[in-house]
Coordinates of C-alpha atoms and ligand atoms in Angstrom, one line a residue:
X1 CA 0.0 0.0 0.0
X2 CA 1.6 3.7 -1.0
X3 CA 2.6 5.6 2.2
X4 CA 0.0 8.5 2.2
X5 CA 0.5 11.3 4.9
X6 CA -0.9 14.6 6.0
X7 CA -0.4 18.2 7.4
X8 CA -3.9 19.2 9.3
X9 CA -3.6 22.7 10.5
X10 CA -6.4 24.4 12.6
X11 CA -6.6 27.8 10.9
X12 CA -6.7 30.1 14.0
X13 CA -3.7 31.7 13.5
X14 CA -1.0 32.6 10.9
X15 CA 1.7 29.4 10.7
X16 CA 4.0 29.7 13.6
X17 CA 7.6 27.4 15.0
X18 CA 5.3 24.9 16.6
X19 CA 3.2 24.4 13.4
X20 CA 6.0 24.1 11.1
X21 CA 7.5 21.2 13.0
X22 CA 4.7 19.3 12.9
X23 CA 4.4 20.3 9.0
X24 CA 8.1 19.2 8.4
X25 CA 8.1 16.2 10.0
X26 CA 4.7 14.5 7.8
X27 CA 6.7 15.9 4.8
X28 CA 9.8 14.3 5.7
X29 CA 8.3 10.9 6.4
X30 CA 5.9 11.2 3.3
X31 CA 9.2 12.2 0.9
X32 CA 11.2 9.5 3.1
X33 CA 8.6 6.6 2.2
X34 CA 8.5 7.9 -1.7
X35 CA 4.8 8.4 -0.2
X36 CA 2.4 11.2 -1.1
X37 CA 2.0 14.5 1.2
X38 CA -1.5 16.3 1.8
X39 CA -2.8 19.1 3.6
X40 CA -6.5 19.1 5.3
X41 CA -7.8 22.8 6.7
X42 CA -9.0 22.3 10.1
X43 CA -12.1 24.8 9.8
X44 CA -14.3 22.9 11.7
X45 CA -14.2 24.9 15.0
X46 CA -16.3 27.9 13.5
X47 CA -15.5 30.2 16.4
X48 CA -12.2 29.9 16.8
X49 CA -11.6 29.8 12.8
X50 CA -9.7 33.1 12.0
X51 CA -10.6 34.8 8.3
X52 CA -8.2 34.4 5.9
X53 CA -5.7 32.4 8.7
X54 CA -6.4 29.1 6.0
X55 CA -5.0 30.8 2.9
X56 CA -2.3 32.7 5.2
X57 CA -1.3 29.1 6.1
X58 CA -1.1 27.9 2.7
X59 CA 0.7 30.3 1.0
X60 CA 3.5 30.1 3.8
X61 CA 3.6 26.4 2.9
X62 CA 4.4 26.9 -0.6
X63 CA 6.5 29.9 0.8
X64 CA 8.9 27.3 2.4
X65 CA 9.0 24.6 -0.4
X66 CA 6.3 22.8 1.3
X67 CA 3.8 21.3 -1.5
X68 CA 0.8 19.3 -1.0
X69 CA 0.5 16.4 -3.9
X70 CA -3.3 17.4 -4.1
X71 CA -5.5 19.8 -3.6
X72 CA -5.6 20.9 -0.2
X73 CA -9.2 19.5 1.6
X74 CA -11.7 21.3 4.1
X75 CA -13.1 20.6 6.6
X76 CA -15.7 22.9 6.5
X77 CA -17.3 21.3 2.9
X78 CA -17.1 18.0 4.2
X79 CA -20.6 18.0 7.1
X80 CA -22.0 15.4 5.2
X81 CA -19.8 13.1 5.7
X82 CA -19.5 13.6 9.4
X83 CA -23.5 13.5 9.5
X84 CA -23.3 10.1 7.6
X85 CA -21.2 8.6 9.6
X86 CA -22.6 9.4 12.6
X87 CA -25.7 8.2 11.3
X88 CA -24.1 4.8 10.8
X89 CA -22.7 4.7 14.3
X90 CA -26.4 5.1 15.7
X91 CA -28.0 2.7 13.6
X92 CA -25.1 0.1 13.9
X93 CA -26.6 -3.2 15.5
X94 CA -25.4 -4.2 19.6
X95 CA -26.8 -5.0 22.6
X96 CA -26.5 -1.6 23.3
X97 CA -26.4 2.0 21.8
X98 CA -22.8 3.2 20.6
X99 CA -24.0 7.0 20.9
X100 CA -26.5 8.3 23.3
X101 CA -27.6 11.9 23.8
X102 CA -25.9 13.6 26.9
X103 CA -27.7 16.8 28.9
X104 CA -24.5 17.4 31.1
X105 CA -22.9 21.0 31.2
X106 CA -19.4 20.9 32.3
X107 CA -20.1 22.4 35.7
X108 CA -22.1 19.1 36.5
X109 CA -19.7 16.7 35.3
X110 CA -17.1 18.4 37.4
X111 CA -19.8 18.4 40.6
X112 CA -20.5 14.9 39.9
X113 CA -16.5 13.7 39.8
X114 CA -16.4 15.9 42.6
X115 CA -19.3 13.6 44.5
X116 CA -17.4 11.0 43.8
X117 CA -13.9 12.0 45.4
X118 CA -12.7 11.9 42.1
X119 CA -10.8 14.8 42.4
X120 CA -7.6 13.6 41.5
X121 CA -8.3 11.1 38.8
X122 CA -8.1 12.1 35.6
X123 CA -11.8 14.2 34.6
X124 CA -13.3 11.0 32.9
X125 CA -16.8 11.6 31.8
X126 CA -18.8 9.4 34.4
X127 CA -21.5 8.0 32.1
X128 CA -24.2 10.0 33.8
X129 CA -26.4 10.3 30.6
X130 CA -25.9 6.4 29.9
X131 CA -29.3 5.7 31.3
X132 CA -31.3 8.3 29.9
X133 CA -31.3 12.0 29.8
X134 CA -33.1 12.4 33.2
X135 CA -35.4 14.8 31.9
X136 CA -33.2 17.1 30.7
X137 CA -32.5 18.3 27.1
X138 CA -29.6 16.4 24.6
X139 CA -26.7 19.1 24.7
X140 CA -24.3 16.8 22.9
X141 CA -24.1 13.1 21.6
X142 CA -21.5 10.9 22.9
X143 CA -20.1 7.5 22.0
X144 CA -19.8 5.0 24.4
X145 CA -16.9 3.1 25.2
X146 CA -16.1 -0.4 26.3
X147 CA -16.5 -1.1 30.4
X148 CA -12.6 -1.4 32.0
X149 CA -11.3 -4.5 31.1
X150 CA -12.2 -4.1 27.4
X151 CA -11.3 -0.4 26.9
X152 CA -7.7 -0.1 27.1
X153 CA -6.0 0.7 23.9
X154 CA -2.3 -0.1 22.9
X155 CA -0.5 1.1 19.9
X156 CA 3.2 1.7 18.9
X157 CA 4.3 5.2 18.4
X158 CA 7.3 5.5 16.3
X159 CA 8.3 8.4 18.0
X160 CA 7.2 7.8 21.7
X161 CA 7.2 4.3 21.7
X162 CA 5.1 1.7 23.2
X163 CA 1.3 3.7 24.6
X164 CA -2.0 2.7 26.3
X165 CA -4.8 4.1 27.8
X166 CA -7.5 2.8 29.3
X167 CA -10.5 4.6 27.8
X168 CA -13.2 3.7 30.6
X169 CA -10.9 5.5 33.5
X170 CA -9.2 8.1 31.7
X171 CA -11.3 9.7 29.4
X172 CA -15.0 8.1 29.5
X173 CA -18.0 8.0 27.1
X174 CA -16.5 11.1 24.6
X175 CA -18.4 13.7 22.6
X176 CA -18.6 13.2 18.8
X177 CA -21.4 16.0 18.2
X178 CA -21.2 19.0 20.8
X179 CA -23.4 20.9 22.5
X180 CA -22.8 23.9 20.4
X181 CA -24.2 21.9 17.2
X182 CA -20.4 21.2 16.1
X183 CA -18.8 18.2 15.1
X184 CA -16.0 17.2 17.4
X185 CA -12.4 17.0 16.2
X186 CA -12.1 13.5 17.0
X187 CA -15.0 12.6 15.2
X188 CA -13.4 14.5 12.2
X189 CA -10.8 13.7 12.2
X190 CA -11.2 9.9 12.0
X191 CA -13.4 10.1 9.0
X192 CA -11.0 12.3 7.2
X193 CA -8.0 10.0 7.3
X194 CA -9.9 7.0 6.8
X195 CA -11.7 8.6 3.7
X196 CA -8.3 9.9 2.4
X197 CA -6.3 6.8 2.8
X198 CA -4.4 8.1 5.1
X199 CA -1.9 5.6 6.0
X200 CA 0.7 7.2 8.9
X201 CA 0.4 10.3 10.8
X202 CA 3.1 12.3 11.9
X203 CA 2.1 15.4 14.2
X204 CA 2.7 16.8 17.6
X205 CA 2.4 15.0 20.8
X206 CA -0.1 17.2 22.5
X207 CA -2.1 14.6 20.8
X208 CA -1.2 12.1 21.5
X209 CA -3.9 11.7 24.2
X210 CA -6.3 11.9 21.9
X211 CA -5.1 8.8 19.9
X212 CA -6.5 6.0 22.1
X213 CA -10.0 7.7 21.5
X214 CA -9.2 7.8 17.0
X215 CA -8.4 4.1 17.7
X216 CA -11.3 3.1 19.2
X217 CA -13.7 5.4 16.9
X218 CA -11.5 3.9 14.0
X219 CA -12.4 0.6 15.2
X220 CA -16.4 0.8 15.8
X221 CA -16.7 2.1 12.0
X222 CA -14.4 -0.7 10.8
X223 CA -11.9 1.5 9.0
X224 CA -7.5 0.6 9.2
X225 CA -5.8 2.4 11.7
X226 CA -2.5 4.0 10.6
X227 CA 0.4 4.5 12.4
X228 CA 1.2 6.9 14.5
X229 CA 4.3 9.1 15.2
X230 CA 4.2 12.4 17.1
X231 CA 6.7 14.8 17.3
X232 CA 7.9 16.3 20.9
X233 CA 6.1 19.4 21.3
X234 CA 7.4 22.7 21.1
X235 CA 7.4 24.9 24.1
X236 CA 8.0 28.8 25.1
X237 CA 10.3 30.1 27.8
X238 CA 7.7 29.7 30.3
X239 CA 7.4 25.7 29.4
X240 CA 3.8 26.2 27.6
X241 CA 2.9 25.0 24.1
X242 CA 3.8 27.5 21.4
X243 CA 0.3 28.3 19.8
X244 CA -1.3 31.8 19.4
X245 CA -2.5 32.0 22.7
X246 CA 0.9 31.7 24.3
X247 CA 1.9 33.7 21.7
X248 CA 4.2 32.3 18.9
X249 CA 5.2 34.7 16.6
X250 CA 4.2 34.2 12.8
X251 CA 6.7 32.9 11.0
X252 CA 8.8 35.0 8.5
X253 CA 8.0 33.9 5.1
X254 CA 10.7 35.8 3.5
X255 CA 13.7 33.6 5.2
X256 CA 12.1 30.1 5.3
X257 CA 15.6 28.6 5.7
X258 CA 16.3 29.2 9.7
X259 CA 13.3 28.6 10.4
X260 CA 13.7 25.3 8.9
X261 CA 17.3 24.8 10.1
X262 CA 16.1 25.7 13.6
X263 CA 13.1 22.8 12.8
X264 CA 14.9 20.3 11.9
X265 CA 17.2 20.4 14.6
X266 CA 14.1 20.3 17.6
X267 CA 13.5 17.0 15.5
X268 CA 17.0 16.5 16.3
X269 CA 17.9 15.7 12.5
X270 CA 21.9 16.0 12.5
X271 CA 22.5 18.0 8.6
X272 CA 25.8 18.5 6.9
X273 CA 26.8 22.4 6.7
X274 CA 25.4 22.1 3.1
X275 CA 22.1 22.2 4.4
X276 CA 21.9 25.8 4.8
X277 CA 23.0 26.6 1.5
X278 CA 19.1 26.3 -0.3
X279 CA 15.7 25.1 0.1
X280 CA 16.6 22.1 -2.2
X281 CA 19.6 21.7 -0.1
X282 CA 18.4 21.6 3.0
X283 CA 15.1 19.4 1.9
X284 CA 17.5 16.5 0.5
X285 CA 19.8 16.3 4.0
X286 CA 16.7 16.1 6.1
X287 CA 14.7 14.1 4.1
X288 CA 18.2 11.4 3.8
X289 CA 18.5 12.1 7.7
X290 CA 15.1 11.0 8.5
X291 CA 14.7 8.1 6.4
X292 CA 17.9 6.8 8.2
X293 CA 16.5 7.1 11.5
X294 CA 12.8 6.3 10.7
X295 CA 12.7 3.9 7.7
X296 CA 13.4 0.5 8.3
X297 CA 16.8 -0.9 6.0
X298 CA 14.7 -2.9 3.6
X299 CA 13.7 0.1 2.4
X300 CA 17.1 1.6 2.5
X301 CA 18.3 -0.7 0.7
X302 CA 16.2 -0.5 -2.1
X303 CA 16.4 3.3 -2.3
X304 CA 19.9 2.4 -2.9
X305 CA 19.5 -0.2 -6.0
X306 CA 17.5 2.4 -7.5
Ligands
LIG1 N1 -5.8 20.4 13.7 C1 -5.0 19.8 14.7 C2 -4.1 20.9 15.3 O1 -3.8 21.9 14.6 C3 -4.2 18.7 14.3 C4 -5.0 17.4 14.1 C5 -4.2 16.2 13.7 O2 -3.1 16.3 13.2 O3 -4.7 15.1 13.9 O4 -3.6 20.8 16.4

């Protein structure tokens, strides 16, 4: 099967350090597996979508060398696939419903943990809404996951290494539509990859939490799962995430190269000098660098019969 990858930025903000890392490293491994490279706009948080932030992104990708092999994809165009699938999930046949309306605001939940001296576990949803809305109205729709035993996911992060989470303690029965009439990211994003082909996904590690939860979604609508790799995060002086709210600074489209000298080593790529020369310079060190420390050797060695 031919190694497809993506980019998926969430256009609140012009392209910043923290973003282009993540936007390297799926390019490298894309180029690295002679794969194919796409980009998907992230639009689907209406509030928090900034106007013109998507095309702002895009034109600092091509800016940098950084090329998808089709036409980029929306998030925004694509509600009827969401709805379908969702659709499917509630019809799908078991003893009981996968999705169930919930009437829970977030001050309840965190009374209800609360009730249960839960305060230091992790803010699992606690299935309140399992048995019926108790009179209240649906605010959102969530899918239900397996009871303990049954709900811990494992996967192999190429990155991070071996990962599990048990679903039923650490997370709970999670929101696919939300109360505010918006589809939830991870309900998104799952049907995008699947419907793209997407075979591995390189991004930051910030999600990795949320990757137990794709698995499990992937699994209940029968679709492959790829694998994963997430890059370590980038943080500011003060420790935080870099991201518009803790304030990264746009990136400066008119010198791509440090920017991309100073990405590649946070990915701790190790480049000849020669890297810094040009764009195509630089491209075909990291692109050999990564291939030799994330490509298995068959596939080195048939690079090198070619
Ligand atoms: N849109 C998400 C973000 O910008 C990335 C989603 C993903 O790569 O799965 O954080």
């Amino acid at each position: 099967m031919r190694y497809r990858g993506r980019f998926a930025p969430s256009p609140t903000g012009p392209l910043h350090f923290g973003s282009l890392v993540s936007a390297l490293a799926s390019w490298l491994d894309a180029r690295a597996h002679h794969g194919v490279w796409l980009v998907r706009i992230e639009d689907l948080d209406g509030p928090r979508t900034v106007p013109g932030a998507a095309e702002a992104i895009l034109g600092t990708l091509a800016r940098f060398g950084l090329h998808p092999d089709e036409p980029p994809v929306w998030q925004s165009q694509r509600y009827t696939h969401y709805q379908q699938t969702f659709d499917a999930l509630q019809a799908s046949a078991g003893p009981r419903p996968l999705l169930y309306p919930c009437g829970c605001t977030r001050k309840e939940i965190a009374d209800s943990l609360l009730h249960a001296h839960a305060r230091h576990a992790t803010l699992a949803y606690p299935g309140t809404c399992r048995t019926g809305l108790h009179g209240r109205s649906a605010r959102a729709w969530r899918l239900r996951v397996p009871d303990e035993a049954a709900a811990v996911i494992r996967f192999d992060d190429r990155w991070q290494g071996a990962q599990s989470q048990n679903l039923a303690t650490g997370v709970g029965d999670f929101v696919l539509l939300r109360a505010d009439g918006q589809w939830a990211y991870q309900l998104a994003v799952v049907v995008d990859d699947a419907q793209a082909g997407i075979t591995d996904i390189v991004r930051g590690a910030d999600l990795l939490d949320s990757t137990a939860r794709q698995i499990y979604l992937q699994r209940c609508l029968q679709v492959p799962t790829p694998r994963y790799l997430h890059v370590p995060v980038v943080t500011n002086a003060a420790g935080e995430k870099l991201s518009k709210q803790t304030g990264a600074a746009p990136l400066d489209d008119t010198a791509p190269l440090p920017a991309l000298l100073a990405a590649a080593r946070h990915l701790e790529l190790v480049l000849p000098t020669a890297a810094a020369v040009s764009l195509e310079a630089f491209y075909a060190a990291a692109t050999a660098a990564w291939a030799q420390r994330f490509v298995p050797h068959e596939s080195s060695d048939i690079r090198a019969l070619r």
